[in-house]
Short mmCIF file of C-alpha atoms and ligand atoms in Angstrom, two decimals:
data_model
loop_
_atom_site.label_atom_id
_atom_site.label_comp_id
_atom_site.label_asym_id
_atom_site.label_seq_id
_atom_site.Cartn_x
_atom_site.Cartn_y
_atom_site.Cartn_z
CA MET A 22 284.82 -9.78 160.03
CA GLN A 23 286.41 -12.02 157.46
CA ILE A 24 285.58 -11.14 153.85
CA LEU A 25 286.43 -13.39 150.90
CA VAL A 26 285.44 -12.52 147.36
CA LEU A 27 285.26 -15.14 144.61
CA THR A 28 285.72 -13.53 141.22
CA LEU A 29 287.27 -13.93 137.78
CA PHE A 30 288.78 -10.43 138.21
CA PRO A 31 290.45 -10.25 141.64
CA GLU A 32 292.55 -7.24 140.53
CA MET A 33 289.36 -5.16 140.53
CA PHE A 34 289.48 -5.30 144.35
CA THR A 35 293.11 -4.24 144.77
CA ALA A 36 292.42 -0.51 144.42
CA PHE A 37 289.07 -0.89 146.19
CA TRP A 38 290.55 -1.94 149.49
CA SER A 39 293.75 0.09 149.24
CA HIS A 40 292.03 3.38 150.02
CA GLY A 41 290.03 5.27 152.60
CA MET A 42 287.81 3.54 155.09
CA LEU A 43 288.48 0.04 153.78
CA ARG A 44 292.22 0.42 154.06
CA LYS A 45 291.81 1.70 157.60
CA ALA A 46 289.45 -1.15 158.54
CA ILE A 47 291.97 -3.69 157.26
CA ALA A 48 294.94 -1.94 158.93
CA GLN A 49 293.21 -2.00 162.33
CA GLU A 50 291.99 -5.58 161.73
CA SER A 51 288.30 -4.72 161.94
CA ILE A 52 288.06 -6.71 158.73
CA ALA A 53 290.32 -9.07 156.79
CA ALA A 54 289.70 -9.12 153.06
CA ALA A 55 290.95 -11.17 150.12
CA ALA A 56 289.84 -11.91 146.56
CA LEU A 57 290.26 -15.43 145.18
CA ASN A 58 290.37 -16.09 141.45
CA ILE A 59 287.72 -18.66 140.52
CA ARG A 60 289.88 -19.58 137.53
CA ASN A 61 292.49 -21.07 139.89
CA PHE A 62 289.91 -23.68 140.89
CA ALA A 63 289.25 -24.92 137.36
CA ALA A 64 290.77 -28.37 137.05
CA ASP A 65 291.41 -28.53 133.31
CA ARG A 66 294.59 -27.47 131.52
CA HIS A 67 293.04 -24.29 130.12
CA GLN A 68 291.29 -23.40 133.38
CA VAL A 69 287.91 -22.94 131.69
CA THR A 70 285.23 -21.45 133.96
CA ASP A 71 282.33 -20.93 131.50
CA ASP A 72 280.41 -23.04 129.00
CA ARG A 73 277.49 -22.81 126.58
CA PRO A 74 274.00 -22.97 128.03
CA TYR A 75 272.03 -26.22 127.82
CA GLY A 76 268.96 -25.54 125.69
CA GLY A 77 270.83 -23.07 123.54
CA GLY A 78 270.71 -19.32 123.45
CA SER A 79 273.24 -16.56 123.61
CA GLY A 80 275.83 -15.96 126.29
CA MET A 81 277.74 -18.29 128.54
CA VAL A 82 277.11 -19.83 131.95
CA MET A 83 279.65 -20.27 134.75
CA LYS A 84 280.49 -23.95 135.15
CA PRO A 85 279.53 -25.42 138.53
CA GLU A 86 282.74 -27.38 139.33
CA PRO A 87 285.24 -24.47 139.56
CA LEU A 88 282.75 -22.39 141.53
CA ALA A 89 281.96 -25.24 143.93
CA ALA A 90 285.68 -25.84 144.47
CA ALA A 91 286.29 -22.13 145.05
CA ILE A 92 283.42 -21.88 147.54
CA ARG A 93 284.64 -24.97 149.44
CA ALA A 94 288.17 -23.53 149.61
CA ALA A 95 286.78 -20.21 150.87
CA LYS A 96 284.70 -22.02 153.50
CA GLU A 97 287.83 -23.75 154.76
CA ARG A 98 289.47 -20.37 155.23
CA ALA A 99 286.36 -18.76 156.73
CA PRO A 100 284.22 -21.59 158.16
CA ASP A 101 281.70 -19.28 159.86
CA ALA A 102 281.23 -16.91 156.92
CA ARG A 103 277.93 -16.71 155.06
CA THR A 104 278.14 -17.56 151.35
CA ILE A 105 276.37 -14.88 149.33
CA LEU A 106 275.79 -14.81 145.57
CA MET A 107 275.48 -11.37 143.98
CA SER A 108 272.57 -11.64 141.56
CA PRO A 109 269.57 -9.69 140.26
CA GLN A 110 267.35 -12.42 141.80
CA GLY A 111 268.62 -11.68 145.32
CA ARG A 112 267.08 -9.80 148.23
CA VAL A 113 267.42 -6.13 147.41
CA PHE A 114 270.26 -4.72 149.49
CA ASN A 115 269.44 -1.84 151.85
CA GLN A 116 270.63 -0.38 155.13
CA ALA A 117 268.69 -2.95 157.19
CA LEU A 118 270.46 -5.77 155.30
CA ALA A 119 273.78 -3.96 155.76
CA ARG A 120 273.15 -4.01 159.52
CA GLU A 121 272.24 -7.71 159.39
CA LEU A 122 275.48 -8.54 157.52
CA ALA A 123 277.63 -6.32 159.77
CA ALA A 124 276.78 -8.68 162.65
CA LEU A 125 278.16 -11.76 160.81
CA PRO A 126 281.59 -13.24 161.52
CA GLY A 127 282.30 -13.34 157.79
CA MET A 128 281.03 -13.11 154.22
CA ILE A 129 282.04 -15.06 151.14
CA LEU A 130 280.81 -12.96 148.23
CA ILE A 131 280.45 -14.81 144.93
CA CYS A 132 280.66 -12.66 141.81
CA GLY A 133 279.10 -14.10 138.67
CA ARG A 134 279.85 -13.00 135.11
CA TYR A 135 278.12 -13.74 131.80
CA GLU A 136 274.51 -14.97 132.06
CA GLY A 137 275.08 -16.26 135.59
CA VAL A 138 276.02 -19.45 137.40
CA ASP A 139 274.81 -23.02 136.91
CA ASP A 140 271.63 -23.26 138.99
CA ARG A 141 272.59 -26.53 140.67
CA LEU A 142 274.92 -24.95 143.22
CA GLY A 143 272.82 -25.80 146.26
CA VAL A 144 272.00 -23.90 149.46
CA ASP A 145 274.92 -25.60 151.22
CA LEU A 146 277.17 -23.70 148.79
CA ILE A 147 275.05 -20.55 148.38
CA ALA A 148 273.25 -19.55 151.57
CA ASP A 149 272.07 -16.09 150.52
CA GLU A 150 271.52 -14.08 147.36
CA LEU A 151 271.74 -10.29 147.20
CA SER A 152 270.94 -7.72 144.52
CA ILE A 153 272.08 -4.11 144.80
CA GLY A 154 269.13 -2.90 142.72
CA ASP A 155 267.00 -3.38 139.68
CA TYR A 156 269.50 -2.74 136.92
CA VAL A 157 271.84 -5.05 135.04
CA LEU A 158 275.57 -5.09 135.76
CA THR A 159 278.20 -6.92 133.70
CA GLY A 160 279.31 -8.84 136.79
CA GLY A 161 278.83 -9.17 140.53
CA GLU A 162 282.09 -7.37 141.43
CA VAL A 163 280.72 -3.83 141.63
CA ALA A 164 277.74 -5.17 143.59
CA ALA A 165 280.06 -6.97 146.04
CA MET A 166 282.03 -3.74 146.53
CA ALA A 167 278.85 -1.83 147.35
CA VAL A 168 277.94 -4.46 149.95
CA ILE A 169 281.44 -4.58 151.46
CA ASP A 170 281.56 -0.77 151.64
CA ALA A 171 278.17 -0.34 153.29
CA VAL A 172 278.75 -3.23 155.73
CA THR A 173 282.30 -2.31 156.75
CA ARG A 174 281.41 1.24 157.78
CA LEU A 175 278.87 -0.21 160.26
CA ILE A 176 281.46 -2.34 162.08
CA PRO A 177 282.19 -0.71 165.46
CA GLY A 178 285.43 1.30 165.41
CA VAL A 179 285.66 1.65 161.61
CA LEU A 180 284.15 5.10 161.19
CA GLY A 181 286.16 7.62 163.18
CA GLY A 182 285.12 8.23 166.77
CA GLU A 183 282.22 10.33 165.44
CA ASP A 184 278.67 9.13 165.68
CA SER A 185 278.65 9.22 161.85
CA ALA A 186 276.97 5.86 161.37
CA GLU A 187 274.17 6.87 163.72
CA CYS A 188 273.27 10.16 162.05
CA ASP A 189 273.51 8.80 158.50
CA SER A 190 270.78 8.90 156.00
CA PHE A 191 268.69 5.78 156.70
CA ALA A 192 270.12 5.19 160.18
CA ASN A 193 266.86 6.70 161.42
CA GLY A 194 264.94 5.96 158.21
CA LEU A 195 265.07 9.59 157.01
CA LEU A 196 267.18 11.35 154.41
CA GLU A 197 269.90 13.54 155.86
CA HIS A 198 269.54 17.26 156.39
CA PRO A 199 271.62 19.49 154.09
CA HIS A 200 275.25 20.19 155.04
CA TYR A 201 277.22 23.41 154.74
CA THR A 202 280.78 24.52 155.36
CA ARG A 203 282.75 27.73 154.78
CA PRO A 204 282.46 30.24 153.15
CA PRO A 205 279.26 31.71 154.68
CA VAL A 206 278.23 33.07 151.25
CA PHE A 207 278.94 31.00 148.11
CA GLU A 208 277.99 32.52 144.74
CA GLY A 209 275.32 34.57 146.46
CA ALA A 210 273.85 31.64 148.43
CA GLU A 211 273.89 31.96 152.22
CA VAL A 212 274.19 29.29 154.89
CA PRO A 213 270.90 29.03 156.84
CA GLY A 214 271.24 31.53 159.70
CA VAL A 215 270.32 29.15 162.52
CA LEU A 216 273.48 27.10 161.81
CA LEU A 217 275.64 30.15 162.65
CA THR A 218 273.95 30.86 166.01
CA GLY A 219 275.58 28.09 168.05
CA HIS A 220 272.14 27.36 169.57
CA HIS A 221 272.32 23.58 169.59
CA ARG A 222 268.68 22.81 170.41
CA ASN A 223 267.49 25.06 167.59
CA ILE A 224 270.06 23.58 165.22
CA GLU A 225 268.95 20.03 166.05
CA ARG A 226 265.32 21.02 165.58
CA TRP A 227 266.12 22.71 162.22
CA ARG A 228 268.03 19.64 161.06
CA LEU A 229 265.19 17.29 161.97
CA GLU A 230 262.70 19.53 160.17
CA ALA A 231 264.98 19.69 157.08
CA SER A 232 265.34 15.86 157.17
CA LEU A 233 261.59 15.40 157.33
CA LEU A 234 261.00 17.89 154.50
CA ARG A 235 263.61 16.26 152.24
CA THR A 236 262.22 12.83 152.93
CA PHE A 237 258.64 13.98 152.35
CA VAL A 238 259.58 15.59 149.01
CA HIS A 239 262.11 13.09 147.61
CA ARG A 240 261.33 9.74 149.30
CA PRO A 241 257.80 9.70 150.76
CA ASP A 242 258.01 5.87 150.62
CA LEU A 243 260.54 6.00 153.49
CA LEU A 244 257.98 7.73 155.71
CA GLN A 245 255.51 4.89 155.06
CA GLU A 246 258.02 2.36 156.40
CA ARG A 247 258.59 3.85 159.85
CA GLU A 248 256.83 5.36 162.83
CA LEU A 249 257.06 9.02 163.85
CA THR A 250 258.63 10.14 167.10
CA PRO A 251 256.50 12.60 169.11
CA GLN A 252 258.82 15.42 167.99
CA GLU A 253 258.50 14.44 164.34
CA ALA A 254 254.71 14.18 164.62
CA ASP A 255 254.75 17.64 166.21
CA ILE A 256 256.69 19.11 163.25
CA LEU A 257 254.34 17.50 160.73
CA ARG A 258 251.31 18.77 162.68
CA ARG A 259 252.68 22.32 162.51
CA TRP A 260 253.10 21.99 158.71
CA HIS A 261 249.61 20.58 158.51
CA ASP A 262 248.10 23.42 160.53
CA SER A 263 250.03 26.08 158.70
CA LEU A 264 249.10 24.63 155.28
CA GLY A 265 245.47 24.39 156.47
CA ARG A 266 245.47 28.10 157.33
CA LEU A 267 247.16 29.02 154.04
CA ILE A 268 244.55 27.07 152.06
CA ALA A 269 241.64 28.49 154.06
CA GLU A 270 242.90 32.05 153.58
CA ARG A 271 244.26 31.96 150.05
CA ALA A 272 242.51 29.27 147.96
CA LEU A 273 240.24 30.75 145.27
CA PRO A 274 236.69 29.38 145.37
CA ALA A 275 236.31 26.27 143.20
CA ASP A 276 234.60 26.76 139.82
CA ASP A 277 230.89 26.05 140.00
CA ARG A 278 230.10 22.59 138.68
CA ARG A 279 229.01 22.78 135.03
CA ARG A 280 225.63 21.26 134.68
N1 4GX B 6 272.98 -6.85 141.92
N2 4GX B 6 274.51 -8.71 137.91
C1 4GX B 6 275.66 -10.84 138.27
C2 4GX B 6 275.62 -12.55 136.51
C3 4GX B 6 274.77 -13.42 137.36
C4 4GX B 6 273.41 -13.64 137.08
C5 4GX B 6 272.69 -14.49 137.91
C6 4GX B 6 274.65 -14.80 139.21
C7 4GX B 6 273.33 -15.08 138.96
C8 4GX B 6 273.62 -7.62 139.97
C9 4GX B 6 272.79 -6.69 140.63
C10 4GX B 6 273.69 -7.79 138.52
C11 4GX B 6 274.36 -9.00 136.50
C12 4GX B 6 275.65 -9.37 138.55
C13 4GX B 6 274.34 -10.49 136.27
N3 4GX B 6 275.38 -13.99 138.43
N4 4GX B 6 274.28 -8.27 140.91
N5 4GX B 6 275.54 -11.12 136.84
N6 4GX B 6 271.94 -5.83 140.07
O1 4GX B 6 272.96 -7.12 137.82
O2 4GX B 6 273.89 -7.81 142.11
#
């Protein structure tokens, strides 16, 4: 996948793709990545990229001409890439969108600063708009990095040979089970015994149950968005039955209605 970033601060990306998974993905040519400075596409002597908003008000707006020129130059380098503006108005980025983008031949990620970009850049220049969440950043760069990071790790061959991408949080729509490593006792806290037994069916069953419990407690909304496998339904039914018995045996009688 070809990734081009259009930004006023291309140096922000130097460290980003010099480390870890991104560096590896670039080294093995799973992705090619570059950041282009929008300022280099400003035609005037002072290379101005922003201007005061029509109608008044505080803040500045990114001028359309340098951005349009930068996008056109990027499209010449990556003709099949999708042009994506990072913006709070965009589709809210999630794992399903990461999967959608991972299947593209390329992405041109446009990072706005200030109050945003002139609204007249049309759909031929901006095909998609993405937000990484409902909070306000000072620019699209950090948002673009989040998208690049989440998308790159889904490209086949980028994560080590492991099945990591498949057992991630969200890969199956559930939060991940807890993880443990040595030592077996840390500050008095033990590793759950089943994980030390080597009994793989029981371990898998425990992990699924822990995933379901975490999701139910912390992100019940995720359970509303997916179906349950027969095994998951079975686990939930056992909780249901066991809670039913607990309530039947232990609940104090309700106070009589005051009249
Ligand atoms: N997820 N921001 C972009 C300037 C801007 C505004 C409108 C284009 C259109 C953000 C987010 C985000 C702040 C980055 C405003 N550029 N981007 N910037 N949340 O908050 O992506």
